[in-house]
Tab-separated table of C-alpha atoms in Angstrom:
chain	number	residue	atom	x	y	z
A	1	ALA	CA	-35.597	7.224	-13.857
A	2	LEU	CA	-33.363	4.991	-15.997
A	3	PHE	CA	-33.635	2.173	-13.463
A	4	ILE	CA	-37.434	2.455	-13.370
A	5	PHE	CA	-37.590	2.425	-17.196
A	6	LEU	CA	-35.382	-0.660	-17.450
A	7	LEU	CA	-37.384	-2.431	-14.770
A	8	ARG	CA	-40.717	-1.598	-16.420
A	9	GLU	CA	-39.586	-2.539	-19.926
A	10	ARG	CA	-37.425	-5.510	-18.941
A	11	GLU	CA	-39.529	-8.025	-20.890
A	12	LYS	CA	-39.379	-6.018	-24.154
A	13	LEU	CA	-35.654	-5.435	-23.701
A	14	GLY	CA	-34.986	-9.054	-22.842
A	15	ILE	CA	-33.646	-8.248	-19.369
A	16	ARG	CA	-33.884	-11.070	-16.862
A	17	LEU	CA	-33.412	-10.496	-13.161
A	18	TYR	CA	-30.710	-12.893	-12.039
A	19	PHE	CA	-29.966	-13.148	-8.332
A	20	ARG	CA	-28.348	-16.574	-8.165
A	21	GLY	CA	-24.965	-16.267	-6.521
A	22	PHE	CA	-25.594	-12.598	-5.712
A	23	ALA	CA	-25.047	-13.076	-1.975
A	24	GLY	CA	-21.760	-14.870	-2.548
A	25	MET	CA	-20.567	-12.224	-4.978
A	26	LEU	CA	-21.534	-9.473	-2.537
A	27	GLY	CA	-19.691	-11.243	0.263
A	28	ARG	CA	-16.516	-11.571	-1.831
A	29	ASN	CA	-16.671	-7.884	-2.734
A	30	VAL	CA	-17.045	-6.937	0.928
A	31	VAL	CA	-14.078	-9.121	1.880
A	32	MET	CA	-11.980	-7.536	-0.894
A	33	GLY	CA	-12.890	-4.046	0.318
A	34	ILE	CA	-12.196	-4.609	4.028
A	35	PRO	CA	-8.395	-4.027	3.831
A	36	SER	CA	-8.825	-0.683	2.060
A	37	PHE	CA	-11.519	0.343	4.535
A	38	LEU	CA	-9.347	-0.579	7.511
A	39	GLY	CA	-6.396	1.237	5.980
A	40	ASN	CA	-8.312	4.491	5.551
A	41	LEU	CA	-9.901	4.147	8.986
A	42	GLY	CA	-6.514	3.443	10.552
A	43	LEU	CA	-4.965	6.525	8.927
A	44	THR	CA	-7.766	8.747	10.220
A	45	LEU	CA	-7.540	7.389	13.766
A	46	MET	CA	-3.753	7.569	13.655
A	47	ILE	CA	-3.837	11.285	12.845
A	48	LEU	CA	-6.145	11.916	15.814
A	49	MET	CA	-3.909	9.818	18.059
A	50	CYS	CA	-0.789	11.652	16.898
A	51	ASN	CA	-2.385	15.006	17.682
A	52	TYR	CA	-3.450	13.828	21.127
A	53	PHE	CA	-0.060	12.523	22.235
A	54	VAL	CA	2.014	15.330	20.709
A	55	GLN	CA	-0.269	18.051	22.111
A	56	SER	CA	-0.193	16.442	25.557
A	57	VAL	CA	3.620	16.760	25.583
A	58	HIS	CA	4.420	19.903	23.554
A	59	GLY	CA	1.131	21.785	23.453
A	60	VAL	CA	0.441	24.272	20.665
A	61	ALA	CA	4.036	24.184	19.390
A	62	GLY	CA	3.788	20.431	18.939
A	63	VAL	CA	0.596	20.752	16.933
A	64	PHE	CA	2.340	23.347	14.760
A	65	VAL	CA	5.080	20.822	13.992
A	66	MET	CA	2.431	18.213	13.223
A	67	SER	CA	0.728	20.570	10.765
A	68	ILE	CA	3.949	20.751	8.733
A	69	CYS	CA	4.273	16.995	8.978
A	70	TYR	CA	0.796	16.406	7.568
A	71	ALA	CA	1.643	18.530	4.550
A	72	ILE	CA	4.716	16.371	3.891
A	73	VAL	CA	3.021	13.073	4.698
A	74	SER	CA	0.163	13.963	2.351
A	75	PHE	CA	2.675	13.915	-0.518
A	76	GLY	CA	3.827	10.499	0.639
A	77	GLN	CA	0.234	9.261	0.748
A	78	MET	CA	-0.297	10.625	-2.764
A	79	ILE	CA	2.681	8.677	-4.148
A	80	SER	CA	1.723	5.576	-2.179
A	81	GLY	CA	-1.890	5.897	-3.360
A	82	GLY	CA	-0.737	5.985	-6.974
A	83	VAL	CA	1.368	2.870	-6.453
A	84	GLN	CA	-1.563	1.135	-4.755
A	85	GLY	CA	-3.811	2.020	-7.680
A	86	ALA	CA	-1.298	0.521	-10.104
A	87	PHE	CA	-1.030	-2.618	-7.983
A	88	LEU	CA	-4.809	-2.957	-7.801
A	89	GLY	CA	-5.435	-2.333	-11.516
A	90	ILE	CA	-2.387	-3.676	-13.339
A	91	GLY	CA	-1.485	-6.154	-10.608
A	92	GLY	CA	-5.024	-7.521	-10.501
A	93	LEU	CA	-4.892	-8.161	-14.242
A	94	LEU	CA	-1.483	-9.845	-13.964
A	95	ALA	CA	-2.675	-12.017	-11.073
A	96	ALA	CA	-5.794	-13.021	-13.014
A	97	HIS	CA	-3.569	-14.179	-15.903
A	98	ARG	CA	-1.196	-15.874	-13.440
A	99	ASP	CA	1.659	-13.724	-14.701
A	100	TYR	CA	3.525	-13.859	-11.415
A	101	ASP	CA	6.821	-12.765	-12.949
A	102	GLY	CA	5.129	-9.611	-14.212
A	103	LEU	CA	3.538	-9.098	-10.803
A	104	ARG	CA	6.948	-9.330	-9.147
A	105	GLN	CA	8.389	-6.758	-11.536
A	106	LEU	CA	5.445	-4.446	-10.888
A	107	LEU	CA	5.900	-4.813	-7.125
A	108	LYS	CA	9.629	-4.122	-7.329
A	109	ARG	CA	9.220	-0.994	-9.434
A	110	GLY	CA	6.322	0.300	-7.353
A	111	LEU	CA	8.205	-0.102	-4.081
A	112	VAL	CA	11.266	1.598	-5.576
A	113	ILE	CA	9.092	4.604	-6.451
A	114	SER	CA	7.250	4.831	-3.121
A	115	CYS	CA	10.249	4.078	-0.876
A	116	GLY	CA	12.500	6.295	-2.980
A	117	PHE	CA	10.125	9.201	-2.481
A	118	ALA	CA	9.954	8.496	1.271
A	119	LEU	CA	13.757	8.535	1.473
A	120	LEU	CA	13.921	11.740	-0.560
A	121	CYS	CA	11.431	13.439	1.782
A	122	PHE	CA	13.380	12.330	4.848
A	123	LEU	CA	16.707	13.612	3.505
A	124	ALA	CA	15.175	16.898	2.366
A	125	VAL	CA	13.498	17.555	5.715
A	126	LEU	CA	16.675	16.581	7.548
A	127	PHE	CA	18.477	19.585	6.056
A	128	VAL	CA	15.698	22.190	5.693
A	129	SER	CA	13.427	21.616	8.703
A	130	ASP	CA	14.225	25.047	10.191
A	131	GLU	CA	13.466	26.735	6.873
A	132	LEU	CA	10.155	24.868	6.656
A	133	ALA	CA	9.212	26.125	10.108
A	134	VAL	CA	9.860	29.712	9.022
A	135	LEU	CA	7.989	29.113	5.773
A	136	PHE	CA	4.933	27.984	7.743
A	137	GLY	CA	5.051	31.148	9.852
A	138	ALA	CA	7.159	30.257	12.900
A	139	THR	CA	9.023	33.177	14.487
A	140	ASP	CA	9.761	31.856	17.973
A	141	PRO	CA	13.270	30.289	18.153
A	142	ALA	CA	11.950	27.576	20.492
A	143	THR	CA	9.287	26.543	17.956
A	144	ILE	CA	11.830	26.510	15.131
A	145	ARG	CA	14.177	24.400	17.241
A	146	LEU	CA	11.327	22.004	18.127
A	147	THR	CA	10.491	21.662	14.443
A	148	GLY	CA	14.084	20.759	13.669
A	149	GLN	CA	13.960	18.067	16.357
A	150	GLY	CA	10.655	16.488	15.459
A	151	LEU	CA	10.058	16.894	11.742
A	152	PRO	CA	12.746	14.488	10.430
A	153	LEU	CA	11.524	11.776	12.798
A	154	ILE	CA	7.873	12.343	11.898
A	155	THR	CA	8.518	11.958	8.170
A	156	THR	CA	9.646	8.363	8.773
A	157	MET	CA	5.910	7.558	8.677
A	158	ASN	CA	6.180	7.793	4.895
A	159	PHE	CA	8.169	4.553	4.918
A	160	SER	CA	5.274	2.664	6.519
A	161	PHE	CA	2.834	4.106	3.972
A	162	SER	CA	5.244	3.235	1.162
A	163	VAL	CA	5.744	-0.383	2.221
A	164	ILE	CA	2.739	-1.618	4.176
A	165	LEU	CA	-0.194	-0.248	2.187
A	166	PRO	CA	1.124	-1.346	-1.255
A	167	LEU	CA	1.923	-4.793	0.172
A	168	ALA	CA	-1.611	-4.992	1.567
A	169	ILE	CA	-2.936	-4.549	-1.987
A	170	VAL	CA	-0.632	-7.318	-3.265
A	171	TYR	CA	-1.856	-9.619	-0.489
A	172	GLN	CA	-5.420	-8.702	-1.353
A	173	ILE	CA	-5.228	-9.547	-5.072
A	174	ASN	CA	-3.526	-12.857	-4.246
A	175	ASP	CA	-6.393	-13.933	-1.946
A	176	HIS	CA	-4.596	-13.306	1.350
A	177	SER	CA	-7.422	-11.180	2.732
A	178	VAL	CA	-6.660	-11.788	6.419
A	179	ILE	CA	-3.032	-10.680	6.297
A	180	SER	CA	-4.068	-7.790	4.037
A	181	ALA	CA	-6.503	-6.546	6.695
A	182	LEU	CA	-3.930	-7.076	9.460
A	183	SER	CA	-1.337	-5.152	7.459
A	184	ALA	CA	-3.655	-2.183	7.011
A	185	SER	CA	-4.488	-2.231	10.745
A	186	SER	CA	-0.853	-2.558	11.839
A	187	LEU	CA	-0.244	1.161	11.213
A	188	LEU	CA	-2.663	2.145	13.958
A	189	PHE	CA	-1.607	-0.446	16.547
A	190	GLY	CA	2.106	-0.058	15.915
A	191	MET	CA	1.926	3.708	16.296
A	192	GLY	CA	-0.230	3.404	19.428
A	193	ILE	CA	2.301	1.148	21.139
A	194	ALA	CA	5.122	3.458	20.068
A	195	PHE	CA	3.443	6.537	21.538
A	196	ILE	CA	2.902	4.809	24.877
A	197	LEU	CA	6.560	3.733	24.948
A	198	ALA	CA	7.775	7.182	23.937
A	199	LYS	CA	5.669	9.126	26.420
A	200	TYR	CA	5.979	6.970	29.506
A	201	LEU	CA	9.406	5.362	29.049
A	202	THR	CA	11.718	7.487	26.905
A	203	GLY	CA	10.080	10.887	27.436
A	204	ILE	CA	10.849	11.947	23.850
A	205	ILE	CA	7.569	11.847	21.955
A	206	TRP	CA	9.138	12.216	18.509
A	207	VAL	CA	10.843	8.821	18.666
A	208	ALA	CA	7.372	7.261	18.548
A	209	PHE	CA	7.231	7.824	14.796
A	210	PRO	CA	10.292	5.766	13.750
A	211	ILE	CA	9.472	3.184	16.446
A	212	GLY	CA	5.878	2.902	15.207
A	213	THR	CA	7.068	2.582	11.619
A	214	ALA	CA	9.527	-0.164	12.560
A	215	LEU	CA	6.923	-2.044	14.640
A	216	SER	CA	4.320	-1.909	11.872
A	217	ILE	CA	6.695	-3.124	9.165
A	218	ALA	CA	8.105	-5.847	11.455
A	219	PHE	CA	4.583	-7.076	12.246
A	220	VAL	CA	3.709	-7.339	8.538
A	221	LEU	CA	6.942	-9.202	7.788
A	222	LEU	CA	6.274	-11.614	10.663
A	223	CYS	CA	2.751	-12.313	9.391
A	224	ALA	CA	4.134	-12.889	5.880
A	225	MET	CA	6.648	-15.411	7.229
A	226	LEU	CA	3.891	-17.323	9.025
A	227	VAL	CA	1.676	-17.368	5.935
A	228	ARG	CA	4.568	-18.525	3.763
A	229	ARG	CA	5.280	-21.373	6.160
A	230	ARG	CA	1.652	-22.470	6.025
A	231	ALA	CA	1.769	-22.307	2.218
A	232	GLY	CA	4.679	-24.729	2.167
A	233	GLY	CA	7.169	-22.203	0.817
A	234	ASN	CA	5.459	-21.983	-2.585
A	235	VAL	CA	5.103	-18.198	-2.328
A	236	GLY	CA	7.527	-15.307	-1.954
A	237	ARG	CA	9.057	-14.558	1.430
A	238	ILE	CA	7.517	-11.113	1.882
A	239	HIS	CA	5.128	-10.385	-0.984
A	240	LEU	CA	3.528	-13.902	-0.920
A	241	ILE	CA	3.262	-13.945	-4.711
A	242	PRO	CA	2.992	-17.565	-5.903
A	243	ALA	CA	6.009	-19.200	-7.485
A	244	PRO	CA	6.223	-18.676	-11.264
A	245	LEU	CA	5.346	-21.382	-13.744
A	246	ASP	CA	7.999	-23.832	-14.885
A	247	ASP	CA	10.267	-22.178	-17.451
A	248	THR	CA	9.879	-25.167	-19.762
A	249	THR	CA	6.173	-24.380	-20.243
A	250	ARG	CA	6.394	-20.607	-20.594
A	251	PHE	CA	7.537	-18.532	-23.562
A	252	ASP	CA	8.697	-15.069	-22.536
A	253	ILE	CA	10.502	-12.694	-24.896
A	254	SER	CA	10.788	-8.944	-25.394
A	255	VAL	CA	11.907	-7.517	-28.737
A	256	PRO	CA	12.406	-4.052	-30.250
A	257	CYS	CA	9.538	-2.759	-32.357
A	258	ASP	CA	11.086	-3.316	-35.780
A	259	ARG	CA	10.410	-5.754	-38.607
A	260	SER	CA	13.500	-7.962	-38.269
A	261	SER	CA	13.211	-8.402	-34.504
A	262	VAL	CA	9.530	-9.317	-34.693
A	263	GLY	CA	10.340	-11.918	-37.354
A	264	GLU	CA	13.022	-13.409	-35.144
A	265	ALA	CA	10.570	-13.543	-32.216
A	266	ILE	CA	8.014	-15.370	-34.373
A	267	ARG	CA	10.615	-17.951	-35.369
A	268	LYS	CA	11.534	-18.505	-31.724
A	269	ALA	CA	7.880	-18.828	-30.798
A	270	CYS	CA	7.361	-21.442	-33.507
A	271	GLY	CA	10.371	-23.353	-32.206
A	272	PHE	CA	9.026	-23.180	-28.677
A	273	LEU	CA	5.580	-24.461	-29.715
A	274	SER	CA	6.845	-27.283	-31.931
A	275	GLY	CA	6.158	-30.648	-30.371
A	276	LYS	CA	3.833	-29.215	-27.674
A	277	THR	CA	0.098	-29.725	-27.420
């Protein structure tokens, strides 16, 4: 109803329909959204693939172990999703202002949070996997033993979520859309290759999870190296954030929130600006 009213009264309200450049803007928005779409699609397909391979080897007991894993991995996705949101919102603003030093600091702190949580989950599960199996209702000793074997290895998936998906956002806001989409898709392909190797070569299906994580992260790092080489080395080795501005043209200072420190900062700023256009 609001749209119809605005359309009908557009002349009185001074609204002009402006479609110039709309197609280009729509195309850019679609390109920006492709990495996130591929990431969510890859996660969904990866869960189905995990269920298929684990059930084909361990049956119902394997699916029980996977159900515990999804509860743990969901926490990892929650932390990683929060970091991605910060990268997309705060990082997008920093990139728009070409504050690449700030973007580097944001990336470092975000990865510390997401990877730290992934490491914490892995260490916790490593020592309490049997207790988690009992907590989820397992009574059969074989199922509890299978949970202790598989659960620590499964939780290594949190490392791929904690590294690859946040990096894909950083690539995205720095106009590296292709590598961002490849990074989001690497989770699915890396895990698929790992499951095939684990089932038909090693015979231990659980090792597919750390192998898939390692393959996915290695693929992203390889793509980043290739992009950096094409960029002439003017971007970071892994995050591909452009090199910061020359220190001689940038004033950067942090001061305590008190009267004397602010006065000192103003004097330094005046000294920095003196003689510059």
